[in-house]
Structures are given as C-alpha cells and as structure tokens.
Amino acid sequence: MSSANHDTTSALPATDPVASGDSGTRYSKRNRTQVCYTEQVSDDDVLDEEEAFEPQSKRRKTSQHKKSKPLPKHKAFPFMDLPAELRNKIYDLALIGSQDPSEPIFVTSKTKSRRRVAARTTDHTCLPQFKQQYSWRYFYPNRSESKSNNASEETKFAPKLLAVSKTIHAEAAAILYSRPMVVADNNALLVFLAQIGRRHSALLRDITIVNWCHSRSFKNINHSAMVLLALTTDLERLNIEGLTGYLFPRRSSLICRRFEIHVARDVYRDCYPWLEAVGRSKGDRFAGIGILHLSSDPEYLAILQLLKHGEDGGEDDEEKPLGVYRKELRRLLSS
C-alpha cells in the first residue's frame, strides 16, 4: 500500500517557484498581447470633436451664411419715382381701403391672446367690447348688434407698410392717422392710443367717442383715456356722444335746473388733462373748449339739443344753455 502511494506522488511533476521564474503564481509568465478597451483616437478625430463643441450660432454662420444679392434694377419697381398724387392714392387703398378723406375709421377693442388690442370694425359693429349697466340699445337705437353681411366691409389696419422705409413712413403715417377716427368707447380709445404710441398719437386730427363709460366698473377709464389723449394737442375736433346716460341715467333728472352747469362740471372732471394740455400747447387756456363738442342723443332732444344748437328763449348768448355751459367750463379752467 505504501509503495503504491509512493509511486503515485513520484509521478507528479515537480514545481519549483524559483526555477519557473514566478514567485507568486503557479503558472509561468507568458507573453500576451495587451488588451485595450478604449478606442484609439487620432488627431483628426480630436479636431472634429473640438468643432462639435463650438457654439451653434458660430457653426451656422460658417456653414449657412450666404449674402443675398440685391434685385437687378430692371426687376425693382421704382415706387418712389411715381408722382406724389399717385403714391397718396396707393397709400389710401393699401392702408385704409378708401380714397374718400371724409370716410371715418371705426375702432373697437377686443381680447386677443389674453391681450386687449384695438381692432378696426364697421359702422354697424362699432360697439363697446364690454356691455355696461345701461345697454347701448337704450342710447343708440339705430345701431345693430348683428354683424354686416358684406364681408368686404370687414377691413383691417395695414400699418406694416409704414415700416418699409423712413420716407414711406413720413408720407403715409399722416394719411392714415389724419382720417376721422370713431372709437366705440373710452376703453377702445385707451387701448388704441397705447397701441399706436406717442409719435402717431400726435398725428390724430378728428376723434369721435361713441359711448362715454358710465358704469361703476368702467367710468374710471374716462379719465385714463383723457390722460393719454393729452398727447394729441393738435386735434381739430373731439366729439363725445352718449353723455346722457353718464350724466343723468334717469329720465326724471331731465327736469333738473341748470343742467348745463352739471354737464360742464362732469366734462371738466374727466377731460381736464386734455383741456389743460391743449391750452398750454396753443397758448390759450380756453382753446380746448372750442374743439370739444357734445353730440345729442335722439332720446333726449329736450336738453342736449339746447347744448348743441343753443336754442333758448334768452336773447343773450351767455344766457343760453350752450353759453352757460362754456362759461362754467372757463371758470373751472381758470381756477
């Protein structure tokens, strides 16, 4: 038994760590190819990666920037070489749609993308955006809420033509904004003046306010609109309609004596920023009184027609309702 075991152990090969040259492992050291798990990067690849990290705008400029060639002279239309009268007709048709200088432009306000903007409309649809306590039907029975069937009447402003060049702006801006403007109410006037800015507001010449805001929620807009209107000191006519419901909502108030004094005080309360601005601009503090006009309402001819025409039994003009109204307005402006 012992001899068999001795033969078995002697048959195993002898492993000498020193002889094999490896002191820590059991196997001999072999020459292997080194394994690399990263990609070999060349110099060209490094340059490409540096270009990839450049700003996007810089890359677009180098790759997509192309100079636009101007049109040849035989293809460019010589618009500025046309006669001035022909250019004015083109401005009328492109900006307004009519060559009649007396035809007004109707403006109302609307909400677009949660913003209140001014929009051009027609005579039949020139209505306040927000209905107030007293319906407009009560004061304007001739106006209809239904939109016009004629789609061609629904015209829009085209002020982008003014941005073509400074020369066209200087010629066409006065043509557009010197037309008579009819705004639905003071809310529309406030939005319109804020939208066109100070420069274009100075070009306005004729404004008619259809509805004077009279409800508790909107009557403060009257003063705000007059503050912006103070920039238009070159107005030739400011016509206010619909004051009846604002001053005296009830018919029983028509029997009130000295009605014209109450009208003058209420007009001064809201319009004094514009009246004082016009007075400073023209060197006459009472100049705005002759520009401001009050239109009568068909429902209340008994009193407001007196203010408009001055038809009264008195012989002296200052004793007539219109004279008393202007006298009270002068007194308020002098104080």
Short mmCIF file of C-alpha atoms in Angstrom, two decimals:
data_model
loop_
_atom_site.label_atom_id
_atom_site.label_comp_id
_atom_site.label_asym_id
_atom_site.label_seq_id
_atom_site.Cartn_x
_atom_site.Cartn_y
_atom_site.Cartn_z
CA MET A 1 0.00 0.00 0.00
CA SER A 2 2.73 2.38 0.88
CA SER A 3 4.66 1.51 -2.19
CA ALA A 4 1.67 2.34 -4.41
CA ASN A 5 1.28 5.75 -2.85
CA HIS A 6 4.94 6.43 -3.24
CA ASP A 7 4.77 5.68 -6.93
CA THR A 8 1.82 7.99 -7.43
CA THR A 9 3.45 11.01 -5.79
CA SER A 10 6.66 10.48 -7.61
CA ALA A 11 4.85 10.55 -10.92
CA LEU A 12 3.70 14.21 -10.38
CA PRO A 13 5.91 16.88 -11.91
CA ALA A 14 7.92 18.98 -9.53
CA THR A 15 7.09 22.72 -9.44
CA ASP A 16 9.83 24.95 -8.19
CA PRO A 17 8.80 28.61 -7.97
CA VAL A 18 12.35 29.81 -8.25
CA ALA A 19 13.05 27.64 -11.25
CA SER A 20 9.93 28.69 -13.04
CA GLY A 21 10.69 32.35 -12.50
CA ASP A 22 7.27 33.17 -10.87
CA SER A 23 7.24 33.57 -7.12
CA GLY A 24 3.51 34.45 -6.71
CA THR A 25 1.63 32.30 -9.21
CA ARG A 26 1.50 28.77 -10.04
CA TYR A 27 1.87 29.14 -13.80
CA SER A 28 4.76 30.52 -15.72
CA LYS A 29 4.60 34.02 -17.18
CA ARG A 30 3.66 34.06 -20.84
CA ASN A 31 3.99 36.78 -23.44
CA ARG A 32 0.45 38.02 -24.17
CA THR A 33 -0.89 40.79 -26.39
CA GLN A 34 -2.07 43.72 -24.29
CA VAL A 35 -5.86 44.15 -24.42
CA CYS A 36 -7.11 47.80 -24.64
CA TYR A 37 -10.77 48.50 -24.06
CA THR A 38 -10.72 52.16 -25.24
CA GLU A 39 -10.92 53.38 -28.82
CA GLN A 40 -7.81 54.64 -30.47
CA VAL A 41 -8.20 58.38 -31.11
CA SER A 42 -6.35 60.05 -33.92
CA ASP A 43 -5.50 63.72 -34.30
CA ASP A 44 -8.20 64.19 -36.95
CA ASP A 45 -10.86 62.86 -34.61
CA VAL A 46 -9.73 65.26 -31.89
CA LEU A 47 -10.17 68.22 -34.23
CA ASP A 48 -13.66 67.08 -35.16
CA GLU A 49 -14.64 66.83 -31.52
CA GLU A 50 -13.39 70.36 -30.83
CA GLU A 51 -15.54 71.70 -33.66
CA ALA A 52 -18.55 69.86 -32.25
CA PHE A 53 -18.30 71.84 -29.00
CA GLU A 54 -18.29 75.24 -30.74
CA PRO A 55 -21.40 77.47 -30.26
CA GLN A 56 -24.29 76.59 -32.56
CA SER A 57 -24.66 80.10 -33.91
CA LYS A 58 -20.99 80.20 -34.86
CA ARG A 59 -21.29 76.95 -36.78
CA ARG A 60 -24.36 78.21 -38.63
CA LYS A 61 -22.61 81.36 -39.69
CA THR A 62 -19.71 79.45 -41.21
CA SER A 63 -21.88 76.88 -42.95
CA GLN A 64 -25.15 78.60 -43.91
CA HIS A 65 -24.33 82.30 -44.20
CA LYS A 66 -24.93 83.45 -47.72
CA LYS A 67 -25.05 87.00 -48.92
CA SER A 68 -28.37 87.91 -50.51
CA LYS A 69 -27.92 89.58 -53.82
CA PRO A 70 -29.97 92.70 -54.47
CA LEU A 71 -32.52 92.58 -57.22
CA PRO A 72 -31.39 93.93 -60.54
CA LYS A 73 -32.62 97.36 -61.44
CA HIS A 74 -34.87 96.10 -64.22
CA LYS A 75 -36.82 93.97 -61.66
CA ALA A 76 -37.17 96.53 -58.81
CA PHE A 77 -40.31 98.68 -59.12
CA PRO A 78 -39.47 102.40 -58.88
CA PHE A 79 -42.22 103.25 -56.39
CA MET A 80 -40.65 106.47 -55.15
CA ASP A 81 -40.34 107.72 -58.73
CA LEU A 82 -44.14 107.81 -59.05
CA PRO A 83 -45.91 111.17 -58.74
CA ALA A 84 -46.89 112.18 -55.22
CA GLU A 85 -50.61 112.12 -56.04
CA LEU A 86 -50.41 108.55 -57.29
CA ARG A 87 -48.45 107.47 -54.23
CA ASN A 88 -51.08 109.02 -51.96
CA LYS A 89 -53.82 107.06 -53.74
CA ILE A 90 -51.85 103.86 -53.22
CA TYR A 91 -51.46 104.70 -49.53
CA ASP A 92 -55.21 105.29 -49.21
CA LEU A 93 -56.08 101.97 -50.82
CA ALA A 94 -53.40 99.95 -49.03
CA LEU A 95 -53.81 101.41 -45.53
CA ILE A 96 -57.45 102.48 -45.39
CA GLY A 97 -59.24 100.94 -48.37
CA SER A 98 -60.95 104.15 -49.44
CA GLN A 99 -59.92 107.38 -51.13
CA ASP A 100 -62.67 109.46 -49.53
CA PRO A 101 -60.91 111.65 -46.91
CA SER A 102 -64.18 112.20 -45.02
CA GLU A 103 -64.88 108.49 -44.52
CA PRO A 104 -64.09 107.64 -40.89
CA ILE A 105 -62.23 104.67 -39.49
CA PHE A 106 -64.20 102.74 -36.87
CA VAL A 107 -62.21 101.25 -33.99
CA THR A 108 -63.22 98.99 -31.13
CA SER A 109 -61.34 96.87 -28.60
CA LYS A 110 -61.12 93.10 -28.35
CA THR A 111 -59.16 90.45 -26.47
CA LYS A 112 -56.53 88.53 -28.43
CA SER A 113 -54.21 86.03 -26.72
CA ARG A 114 -55.24 87.47 -23.34
CA ARG A 115 -54.32 90.98 -24.51
CA ARG A 116 -56.64 93.89 -25.14
CA VAL A 117 -55.93 95.27 -28.58
CA ALA A 118 -57.57 97.80 -30.86
CA ALA A 119 -59.25 96.42 -33.97
CA ARG A 120 -60.83 98.07 -36.95
CA THR A 121 -64.54 97.46 -37.43
CA THR A 122 -67.52 98.86 -39.33
CA ASP A 123 -70.24 101.35 -38.51
CA HIS A 124 -72.75 98.63 -37.62
CA THR A 125 -70.34 96.74 -35.36
CA CYS A 126 -68.65 99.70 -33.66
CA LEU A 127 -69.88 98.65 -30.23
CA PRO A 128 -68.20 98.54 -26.80
CA GLN A 129 -66.40 95.32 -26.01
CA PHE A 130 -67.95 95.10 -22.54
CA LYS A 131 -71.63 95.82 -22.03
CA GLN A 132 -72.27 98.20 -19.18
CA GLN A 133 -75.13 98.69 -16.79
CA TYR A 134 -77.25 100.56 -19.33
CA SER A 135 -77.40 98.73 -22.62
CA TRP A 136 -76.24 100.54 -25.72
CA ARG A 137 -79.66 99.85 -27.27
CA TYR A 138 -81.13 102.33 -24.79
CA PHE A 139 -78.94 105.13 -26.09
CA TYR A 140 -78.27 104.04 -29.68
CA PRO A 141 -81.48 102.53 -31.11
CA ASN A 142 -80.18 102.85 -34.68
CA ARG A 143 -77.21 100.55 -34.07
CA SER A 144 -77.48 96.82 -34.60
CA GLU A 145 -75.55 94.12 -32.80
CA SER A 146 -75.67 91.81 -35.81
CA LYS A 147 -72.60 91.91 -37.98
CA SER A 148 -72.77 93.17 -41.51
CA ASN A 149 -73.39 90.61 -44.22
CA ASN A 150 -70.95 92.32 -46.53
CA ALA A 151 -67.61 90.67 -45.84
CA SER A 152 -65.73 93.34 -47.77
CA GLU A 153 -66.63 95.90 -45.08
CA GLU A 154 -64.61 93.99 -42.51
CA THR A 155 -61.33 95.70 -43.27
CA LYS A 156 -58.22 95.69 -41.13
CA PHE A 157 -55.38 98.05 -40.48
CA ALA A 158 -52.28 97.52 -42.60
CA PRO A 159 -49.67 99.60 -40.74
CA LYS A 160 -46.82 97.29 -41.77
CA LEU A 161 -46.45 99.38 -44.91
CA LEU A 162 -45.17 102.21 -42.70
CA ALA A 163 -42.16 100.10 -41.70
CA VAL A 164 -40.82 99.70 -45.25
CA SER A 165 -38.71 102.84 -45.10
CA LYS A 166 -38.48 106.17 -43.33
CA THR A 167 -39.59 108.00 -46.45
CA ILE A 168 -42.77 105.94 -46.81
CA HIS A 169 -43.47 106.35 -43.09
CA ALA A 170 -43.16 110.12 -43.34
CA GLU A 171 -45.59 110.20 -46.27
CA ALA A 172 -48.15 107.57 -45.28
CA ALA A 173 -48.42 107.93 -41.49
CA ALA A 174 -50.12 111.31 -41.71
CA ILE A 175 -52.57 109.96 -44.31
CA LEU A 176 -53.61 107.08 -42.07
CA TYR A 177 -53.95 108.84 -38.73
CA SER A 178 -55.38 112.12 -40.01
CA ARG A 179 -58.58 110.32 -41.03
CA PRO A 180 -61.59 110.79 -38.72
CA MET A 181 -61.45 108.13 -36.01
CA VAL A 182 -64.65 106.79 -34.43
CA VAL A 183 -63.99 104.71 -31.31
CA ALA A 184 -66.62 102.57 -29.61
CA ASP A 185 -65.91 103.84 -26.10
CA ASN A 186 -63.15 105.21 -23.92
CA ASN A 187 -61.87 101.69 -23.30
CA ALA A 188 -61.24 101.34 -27.05
CA LEU A 189 -59.69 104.83 -27.11
CA LEU A 190 -57.34 103.94 -24.26
CA VAL A 191 -56.20 100.72 -25.96
CA PHE A 192 -55.86 102.44 -29.34
CA LEU A 193 -53.71 105.31 -28.04
CA ALA A 194 -51.48 102.93 -26.08
CA GLN A 195 -51.07 100.75 -29.16
CA ILE A 196 -50.10 103.42 -31.70
CA GLY A 197 -47.74 105.25 -29.32
CA ARG A 198 -46.85 108.89 -28.70
CA ARG A 199 -45.46 109.56 -32.18
CA HIS A 200 -48.59 108.51 -34.05
CA SER A 201 -50.96 109.95 -31.45
CA ALA A 202 -49.70 113.42 -32.34
CA LEU A 203 -50.97 112.90 -35.92
CA LEU A 204 -54.64 112.43 -34.93
CA ARG A 205 -56.96 115.22 -36.03
CA ASP A 206 -60.58 114.09 -35.53
CA ILE A 207 -61.88 111.70 -32.85
CA THR A 208 -65.46 110.72 -32.04
CA ILE A 209 -66.21 108.76 -28.86
CA VAL A 210 -69.46 106.86 -29.33
CA ASN A 211 -70.01 105.70 -25.76
CA TRP A 212 -68.87 107.54 -22.65
CA CYS A 213 -68.27 104.89 -19.98
CA HIS A 214 -70.79 105.41 -17.18
CA SER A 215 -70.98 102.24 -15.06
CA ARG A 216 -69.12 101.92 -11.77
CA SER A 217 -66.73 99.36 -13.23
CA PHE A 218 -65.72 101.42 -16.27
CA LYS A 219 -66.23 105.12 -15.51
CA ASN A 220 -62.64 105.47 -14.25
CA ILE A 221 -61.45 104.62 -17.76
CA ASN A 222 -62.71 108.02 -18.95
CA HIS A 223 -60.02 109.92 -17.05
CA SER A 224 -57.28 107.45 -18.05
CA ALA A 225 -58.20 107.81 -21.71
CA MET A 226 -58.09 111.61 -21.46
CA VAL A 227 -54.63 111.42 -19.88
CA LEU A 228 -53.31 109.58 -22.94
CA LEU A 229 -55.29 111.88 -25.22
CA ALA A 230 -53.32 114.81 -23.78
CA LEU A 231 -50.56 113.83 -26.22
CA THR A 232 -52.80 114.81 -29.15
CA THR A 233 -52.68 118.56 -28.74
CA ASP A 234 -53.22 119.17 -32.47
CA LEU A 235 -56.75 117.77 -32.52
CA GLU A 236 -59.15 119.78 -34.63
CA ARG A 237 -62.32 118.15 -33.31
CA LEU A 238 -63.19 115.96 -30.31
CA ASN A 239 -66.80 114.80 -30.40
CA ILE A 240 -68.34 113.00 -27.41
CA GLU A 241 -71.56 111.03 -27.79
CA GLY A 242 -73.63 109.15 -25.23
CA LEU A 243 -73.09 111.51 -22.31
CA THR A 244 -76.76 111.35 -21.33
CA GLY A 245 -76.63 108.01 -19.56
CA TYR A 246 -73.37 109.00 -17.89
CA LEU A 247 -74.68 112.29 -16.52
CA PHE A 248 -78.31 111.51 -15.77
CA PRO A 249 -79.31 107.86 -16.16
CA ARG A 250 -82.95 108.51 -15.23
CA ARG A 251 -85.41 110.43 -17.32
CA SER A 252 -86.75 112.20 -14.25
CA SER A 253 -83.43 114.01 -13.96
CA LEU A 254 -84.16 115.95 -17.13
CA ILE A 255 -86.28 118.35 -15.11
CA CYS A 256 -83.17 119.34 -13.15
CA ARG A 257 -82.45 123.04 -13.38
CA ARG A 258 -79.11 124.36 -14.58
CA PHE A 259 -78.47 121.13 -16.42
CA GLU A 260 -75.69 122.72 -18.45
CA ILE A 261 -73.68 123.50 -15.29
CA HIS A 262 -73.72 119.86 -14.26
CA VAL A 263 -72.60 118.90 -17.76
CA ALA A 264 -69.67 121.33 -17.62
CA ARG A 265 -68.54 120.05 -14.22
CA ASP A 266 -68.69 116.40 -15.23
CA VAL A 267 -66.90 117.08 -18.51
CA TYR A 268 -64.17 119.00 -16.68
CA ARG A 269 -63.76 116.23 -14.11
CA ASP A 270 -62.76 113.71 -16.79
CA CYS A 271 -61.35 115.88 -19.57
CA TYR A 272 -59.24 118.44 -17.71
CA PRO A 273 -55.88 116.70 -18.58
CA TRP A 274 -56.59 117.11 -22.28
CA LEU A 275 -58.12 120.59 -21.93
CA GLU A 276 -55.10 121.88 -20.00
CA ALA A 277 -52.62 120.24 -22.40
CA VAL A 278 -54.29 121.87 -25.40
CA GLY A 279 -54.31 125.22 -23.61
CA ARG A 280 -50.57 125.03 -22.90
CA SER A 281 -49.79 123.96 -26.45
CA LYS A 282 -51.78 126.74 -28.13
CA GLY A 283 -51.06 129.46 -25.59
CA ASP A 284 -54.76 129.85 -24.75
CA ARG A 285 -56.13 128.01 -21.74
CA PHE A 286 -59.63 128.03 -23.25
CA ALA A 287 -58.64 126.70 -26.69
CA GLY A 288 -59.89 123.19 -25.92
CA ILE A 289 -63.45 124.40 -25.28
CA GLY A 290 -63.94 125.22 -28.96
CA ILE A 291 -62.54 121.85 -30.04
CA LEU A 292 -64.69 119.77 -27.67
CA HIS A 293 -68.20 119.05 -28.97
CA LEU A 294 -71.11 117.27 -27.30
CA SER A 295 -73.46 115.35 -29.56
CA SER A 296 -77.13 115.00 -28.72
CA ASP A 297 -78.88 111.69 -28.30
CA PRO A 298 -82.23 111.12 -30.07
CA GLU A 299 -83.82 110.05 -26.78
CA TYR A 300 -83.02 113.32 -25.02
CA LEU A 301 -83.51 116.11 -27.53
CA ALA A 302 -85.22 118.27 -24.95
CA ILE A 303 -81.97 119.22 -23.20
CA LEU A 304 -78.99 118.14 -25.24
CA GLN A 305 -80.22 119.78 -28.42
CA LEU A 306 -80.10 123.01 -26.48
CA LEU A 307 -76.45 122.38 -25.68
CA LYS A 308 -75.67 121.59 -29.29
CA HIS A 309 -77.58 124.37 -31.04
CA GLY A 310 -78.13 126.91 -28.25
CA GLU A 311 -81.84 127.23 -28.96
CA ASP A 312 -83.29 129.02 -25.95
CA GLY A 313 -85.61 131.93 -25.27
CA GLY A 314 -82.85 134.16 -23.92
CA GLU A 315 -81.53 136.95 -26.10
CA ASP A 316 -78.02 136.96 -24.69
CA ASP A 317 -75.80 134.13 -25.93
CA GLU A 318 -74.25 133.74 -22.50
CA GLU A 319 -77.69 133.07 -21.02
CA LYS A 320 -78.39 130.23 -23.42
CA PRO A 321 -77.58 126.69 -22.24
CA LEU A 322 -74.56 126.43 -24.52
CA GLY A 323 -73.24 129.77 -23.28
CA VAL A 324 -73.78 128.81 -19.64
CA TYR A 325 -72.00 125.50 -20.25
CA ARG A 326 -68.95 127.20 -21.77
CA LYS A 327 -68.90 129.91 -19.13
CA GLU A 328 -68.82 127.32 -16.35
CA LEU A 329 -66.09 125.39 -18.16
CA ARG A 330 -64.00 128.57 -18.44
CA ARG A 331 -64.45 129.23 -14.74
CA LEU A 332 -63.24 125.73 -13.88
CA LEU A 333 -60.21 126.03 -16.16
CA SER A 334 -59.30 129.38 -14.59
CA SER A 335 -59.39 128.05 -11.04
#
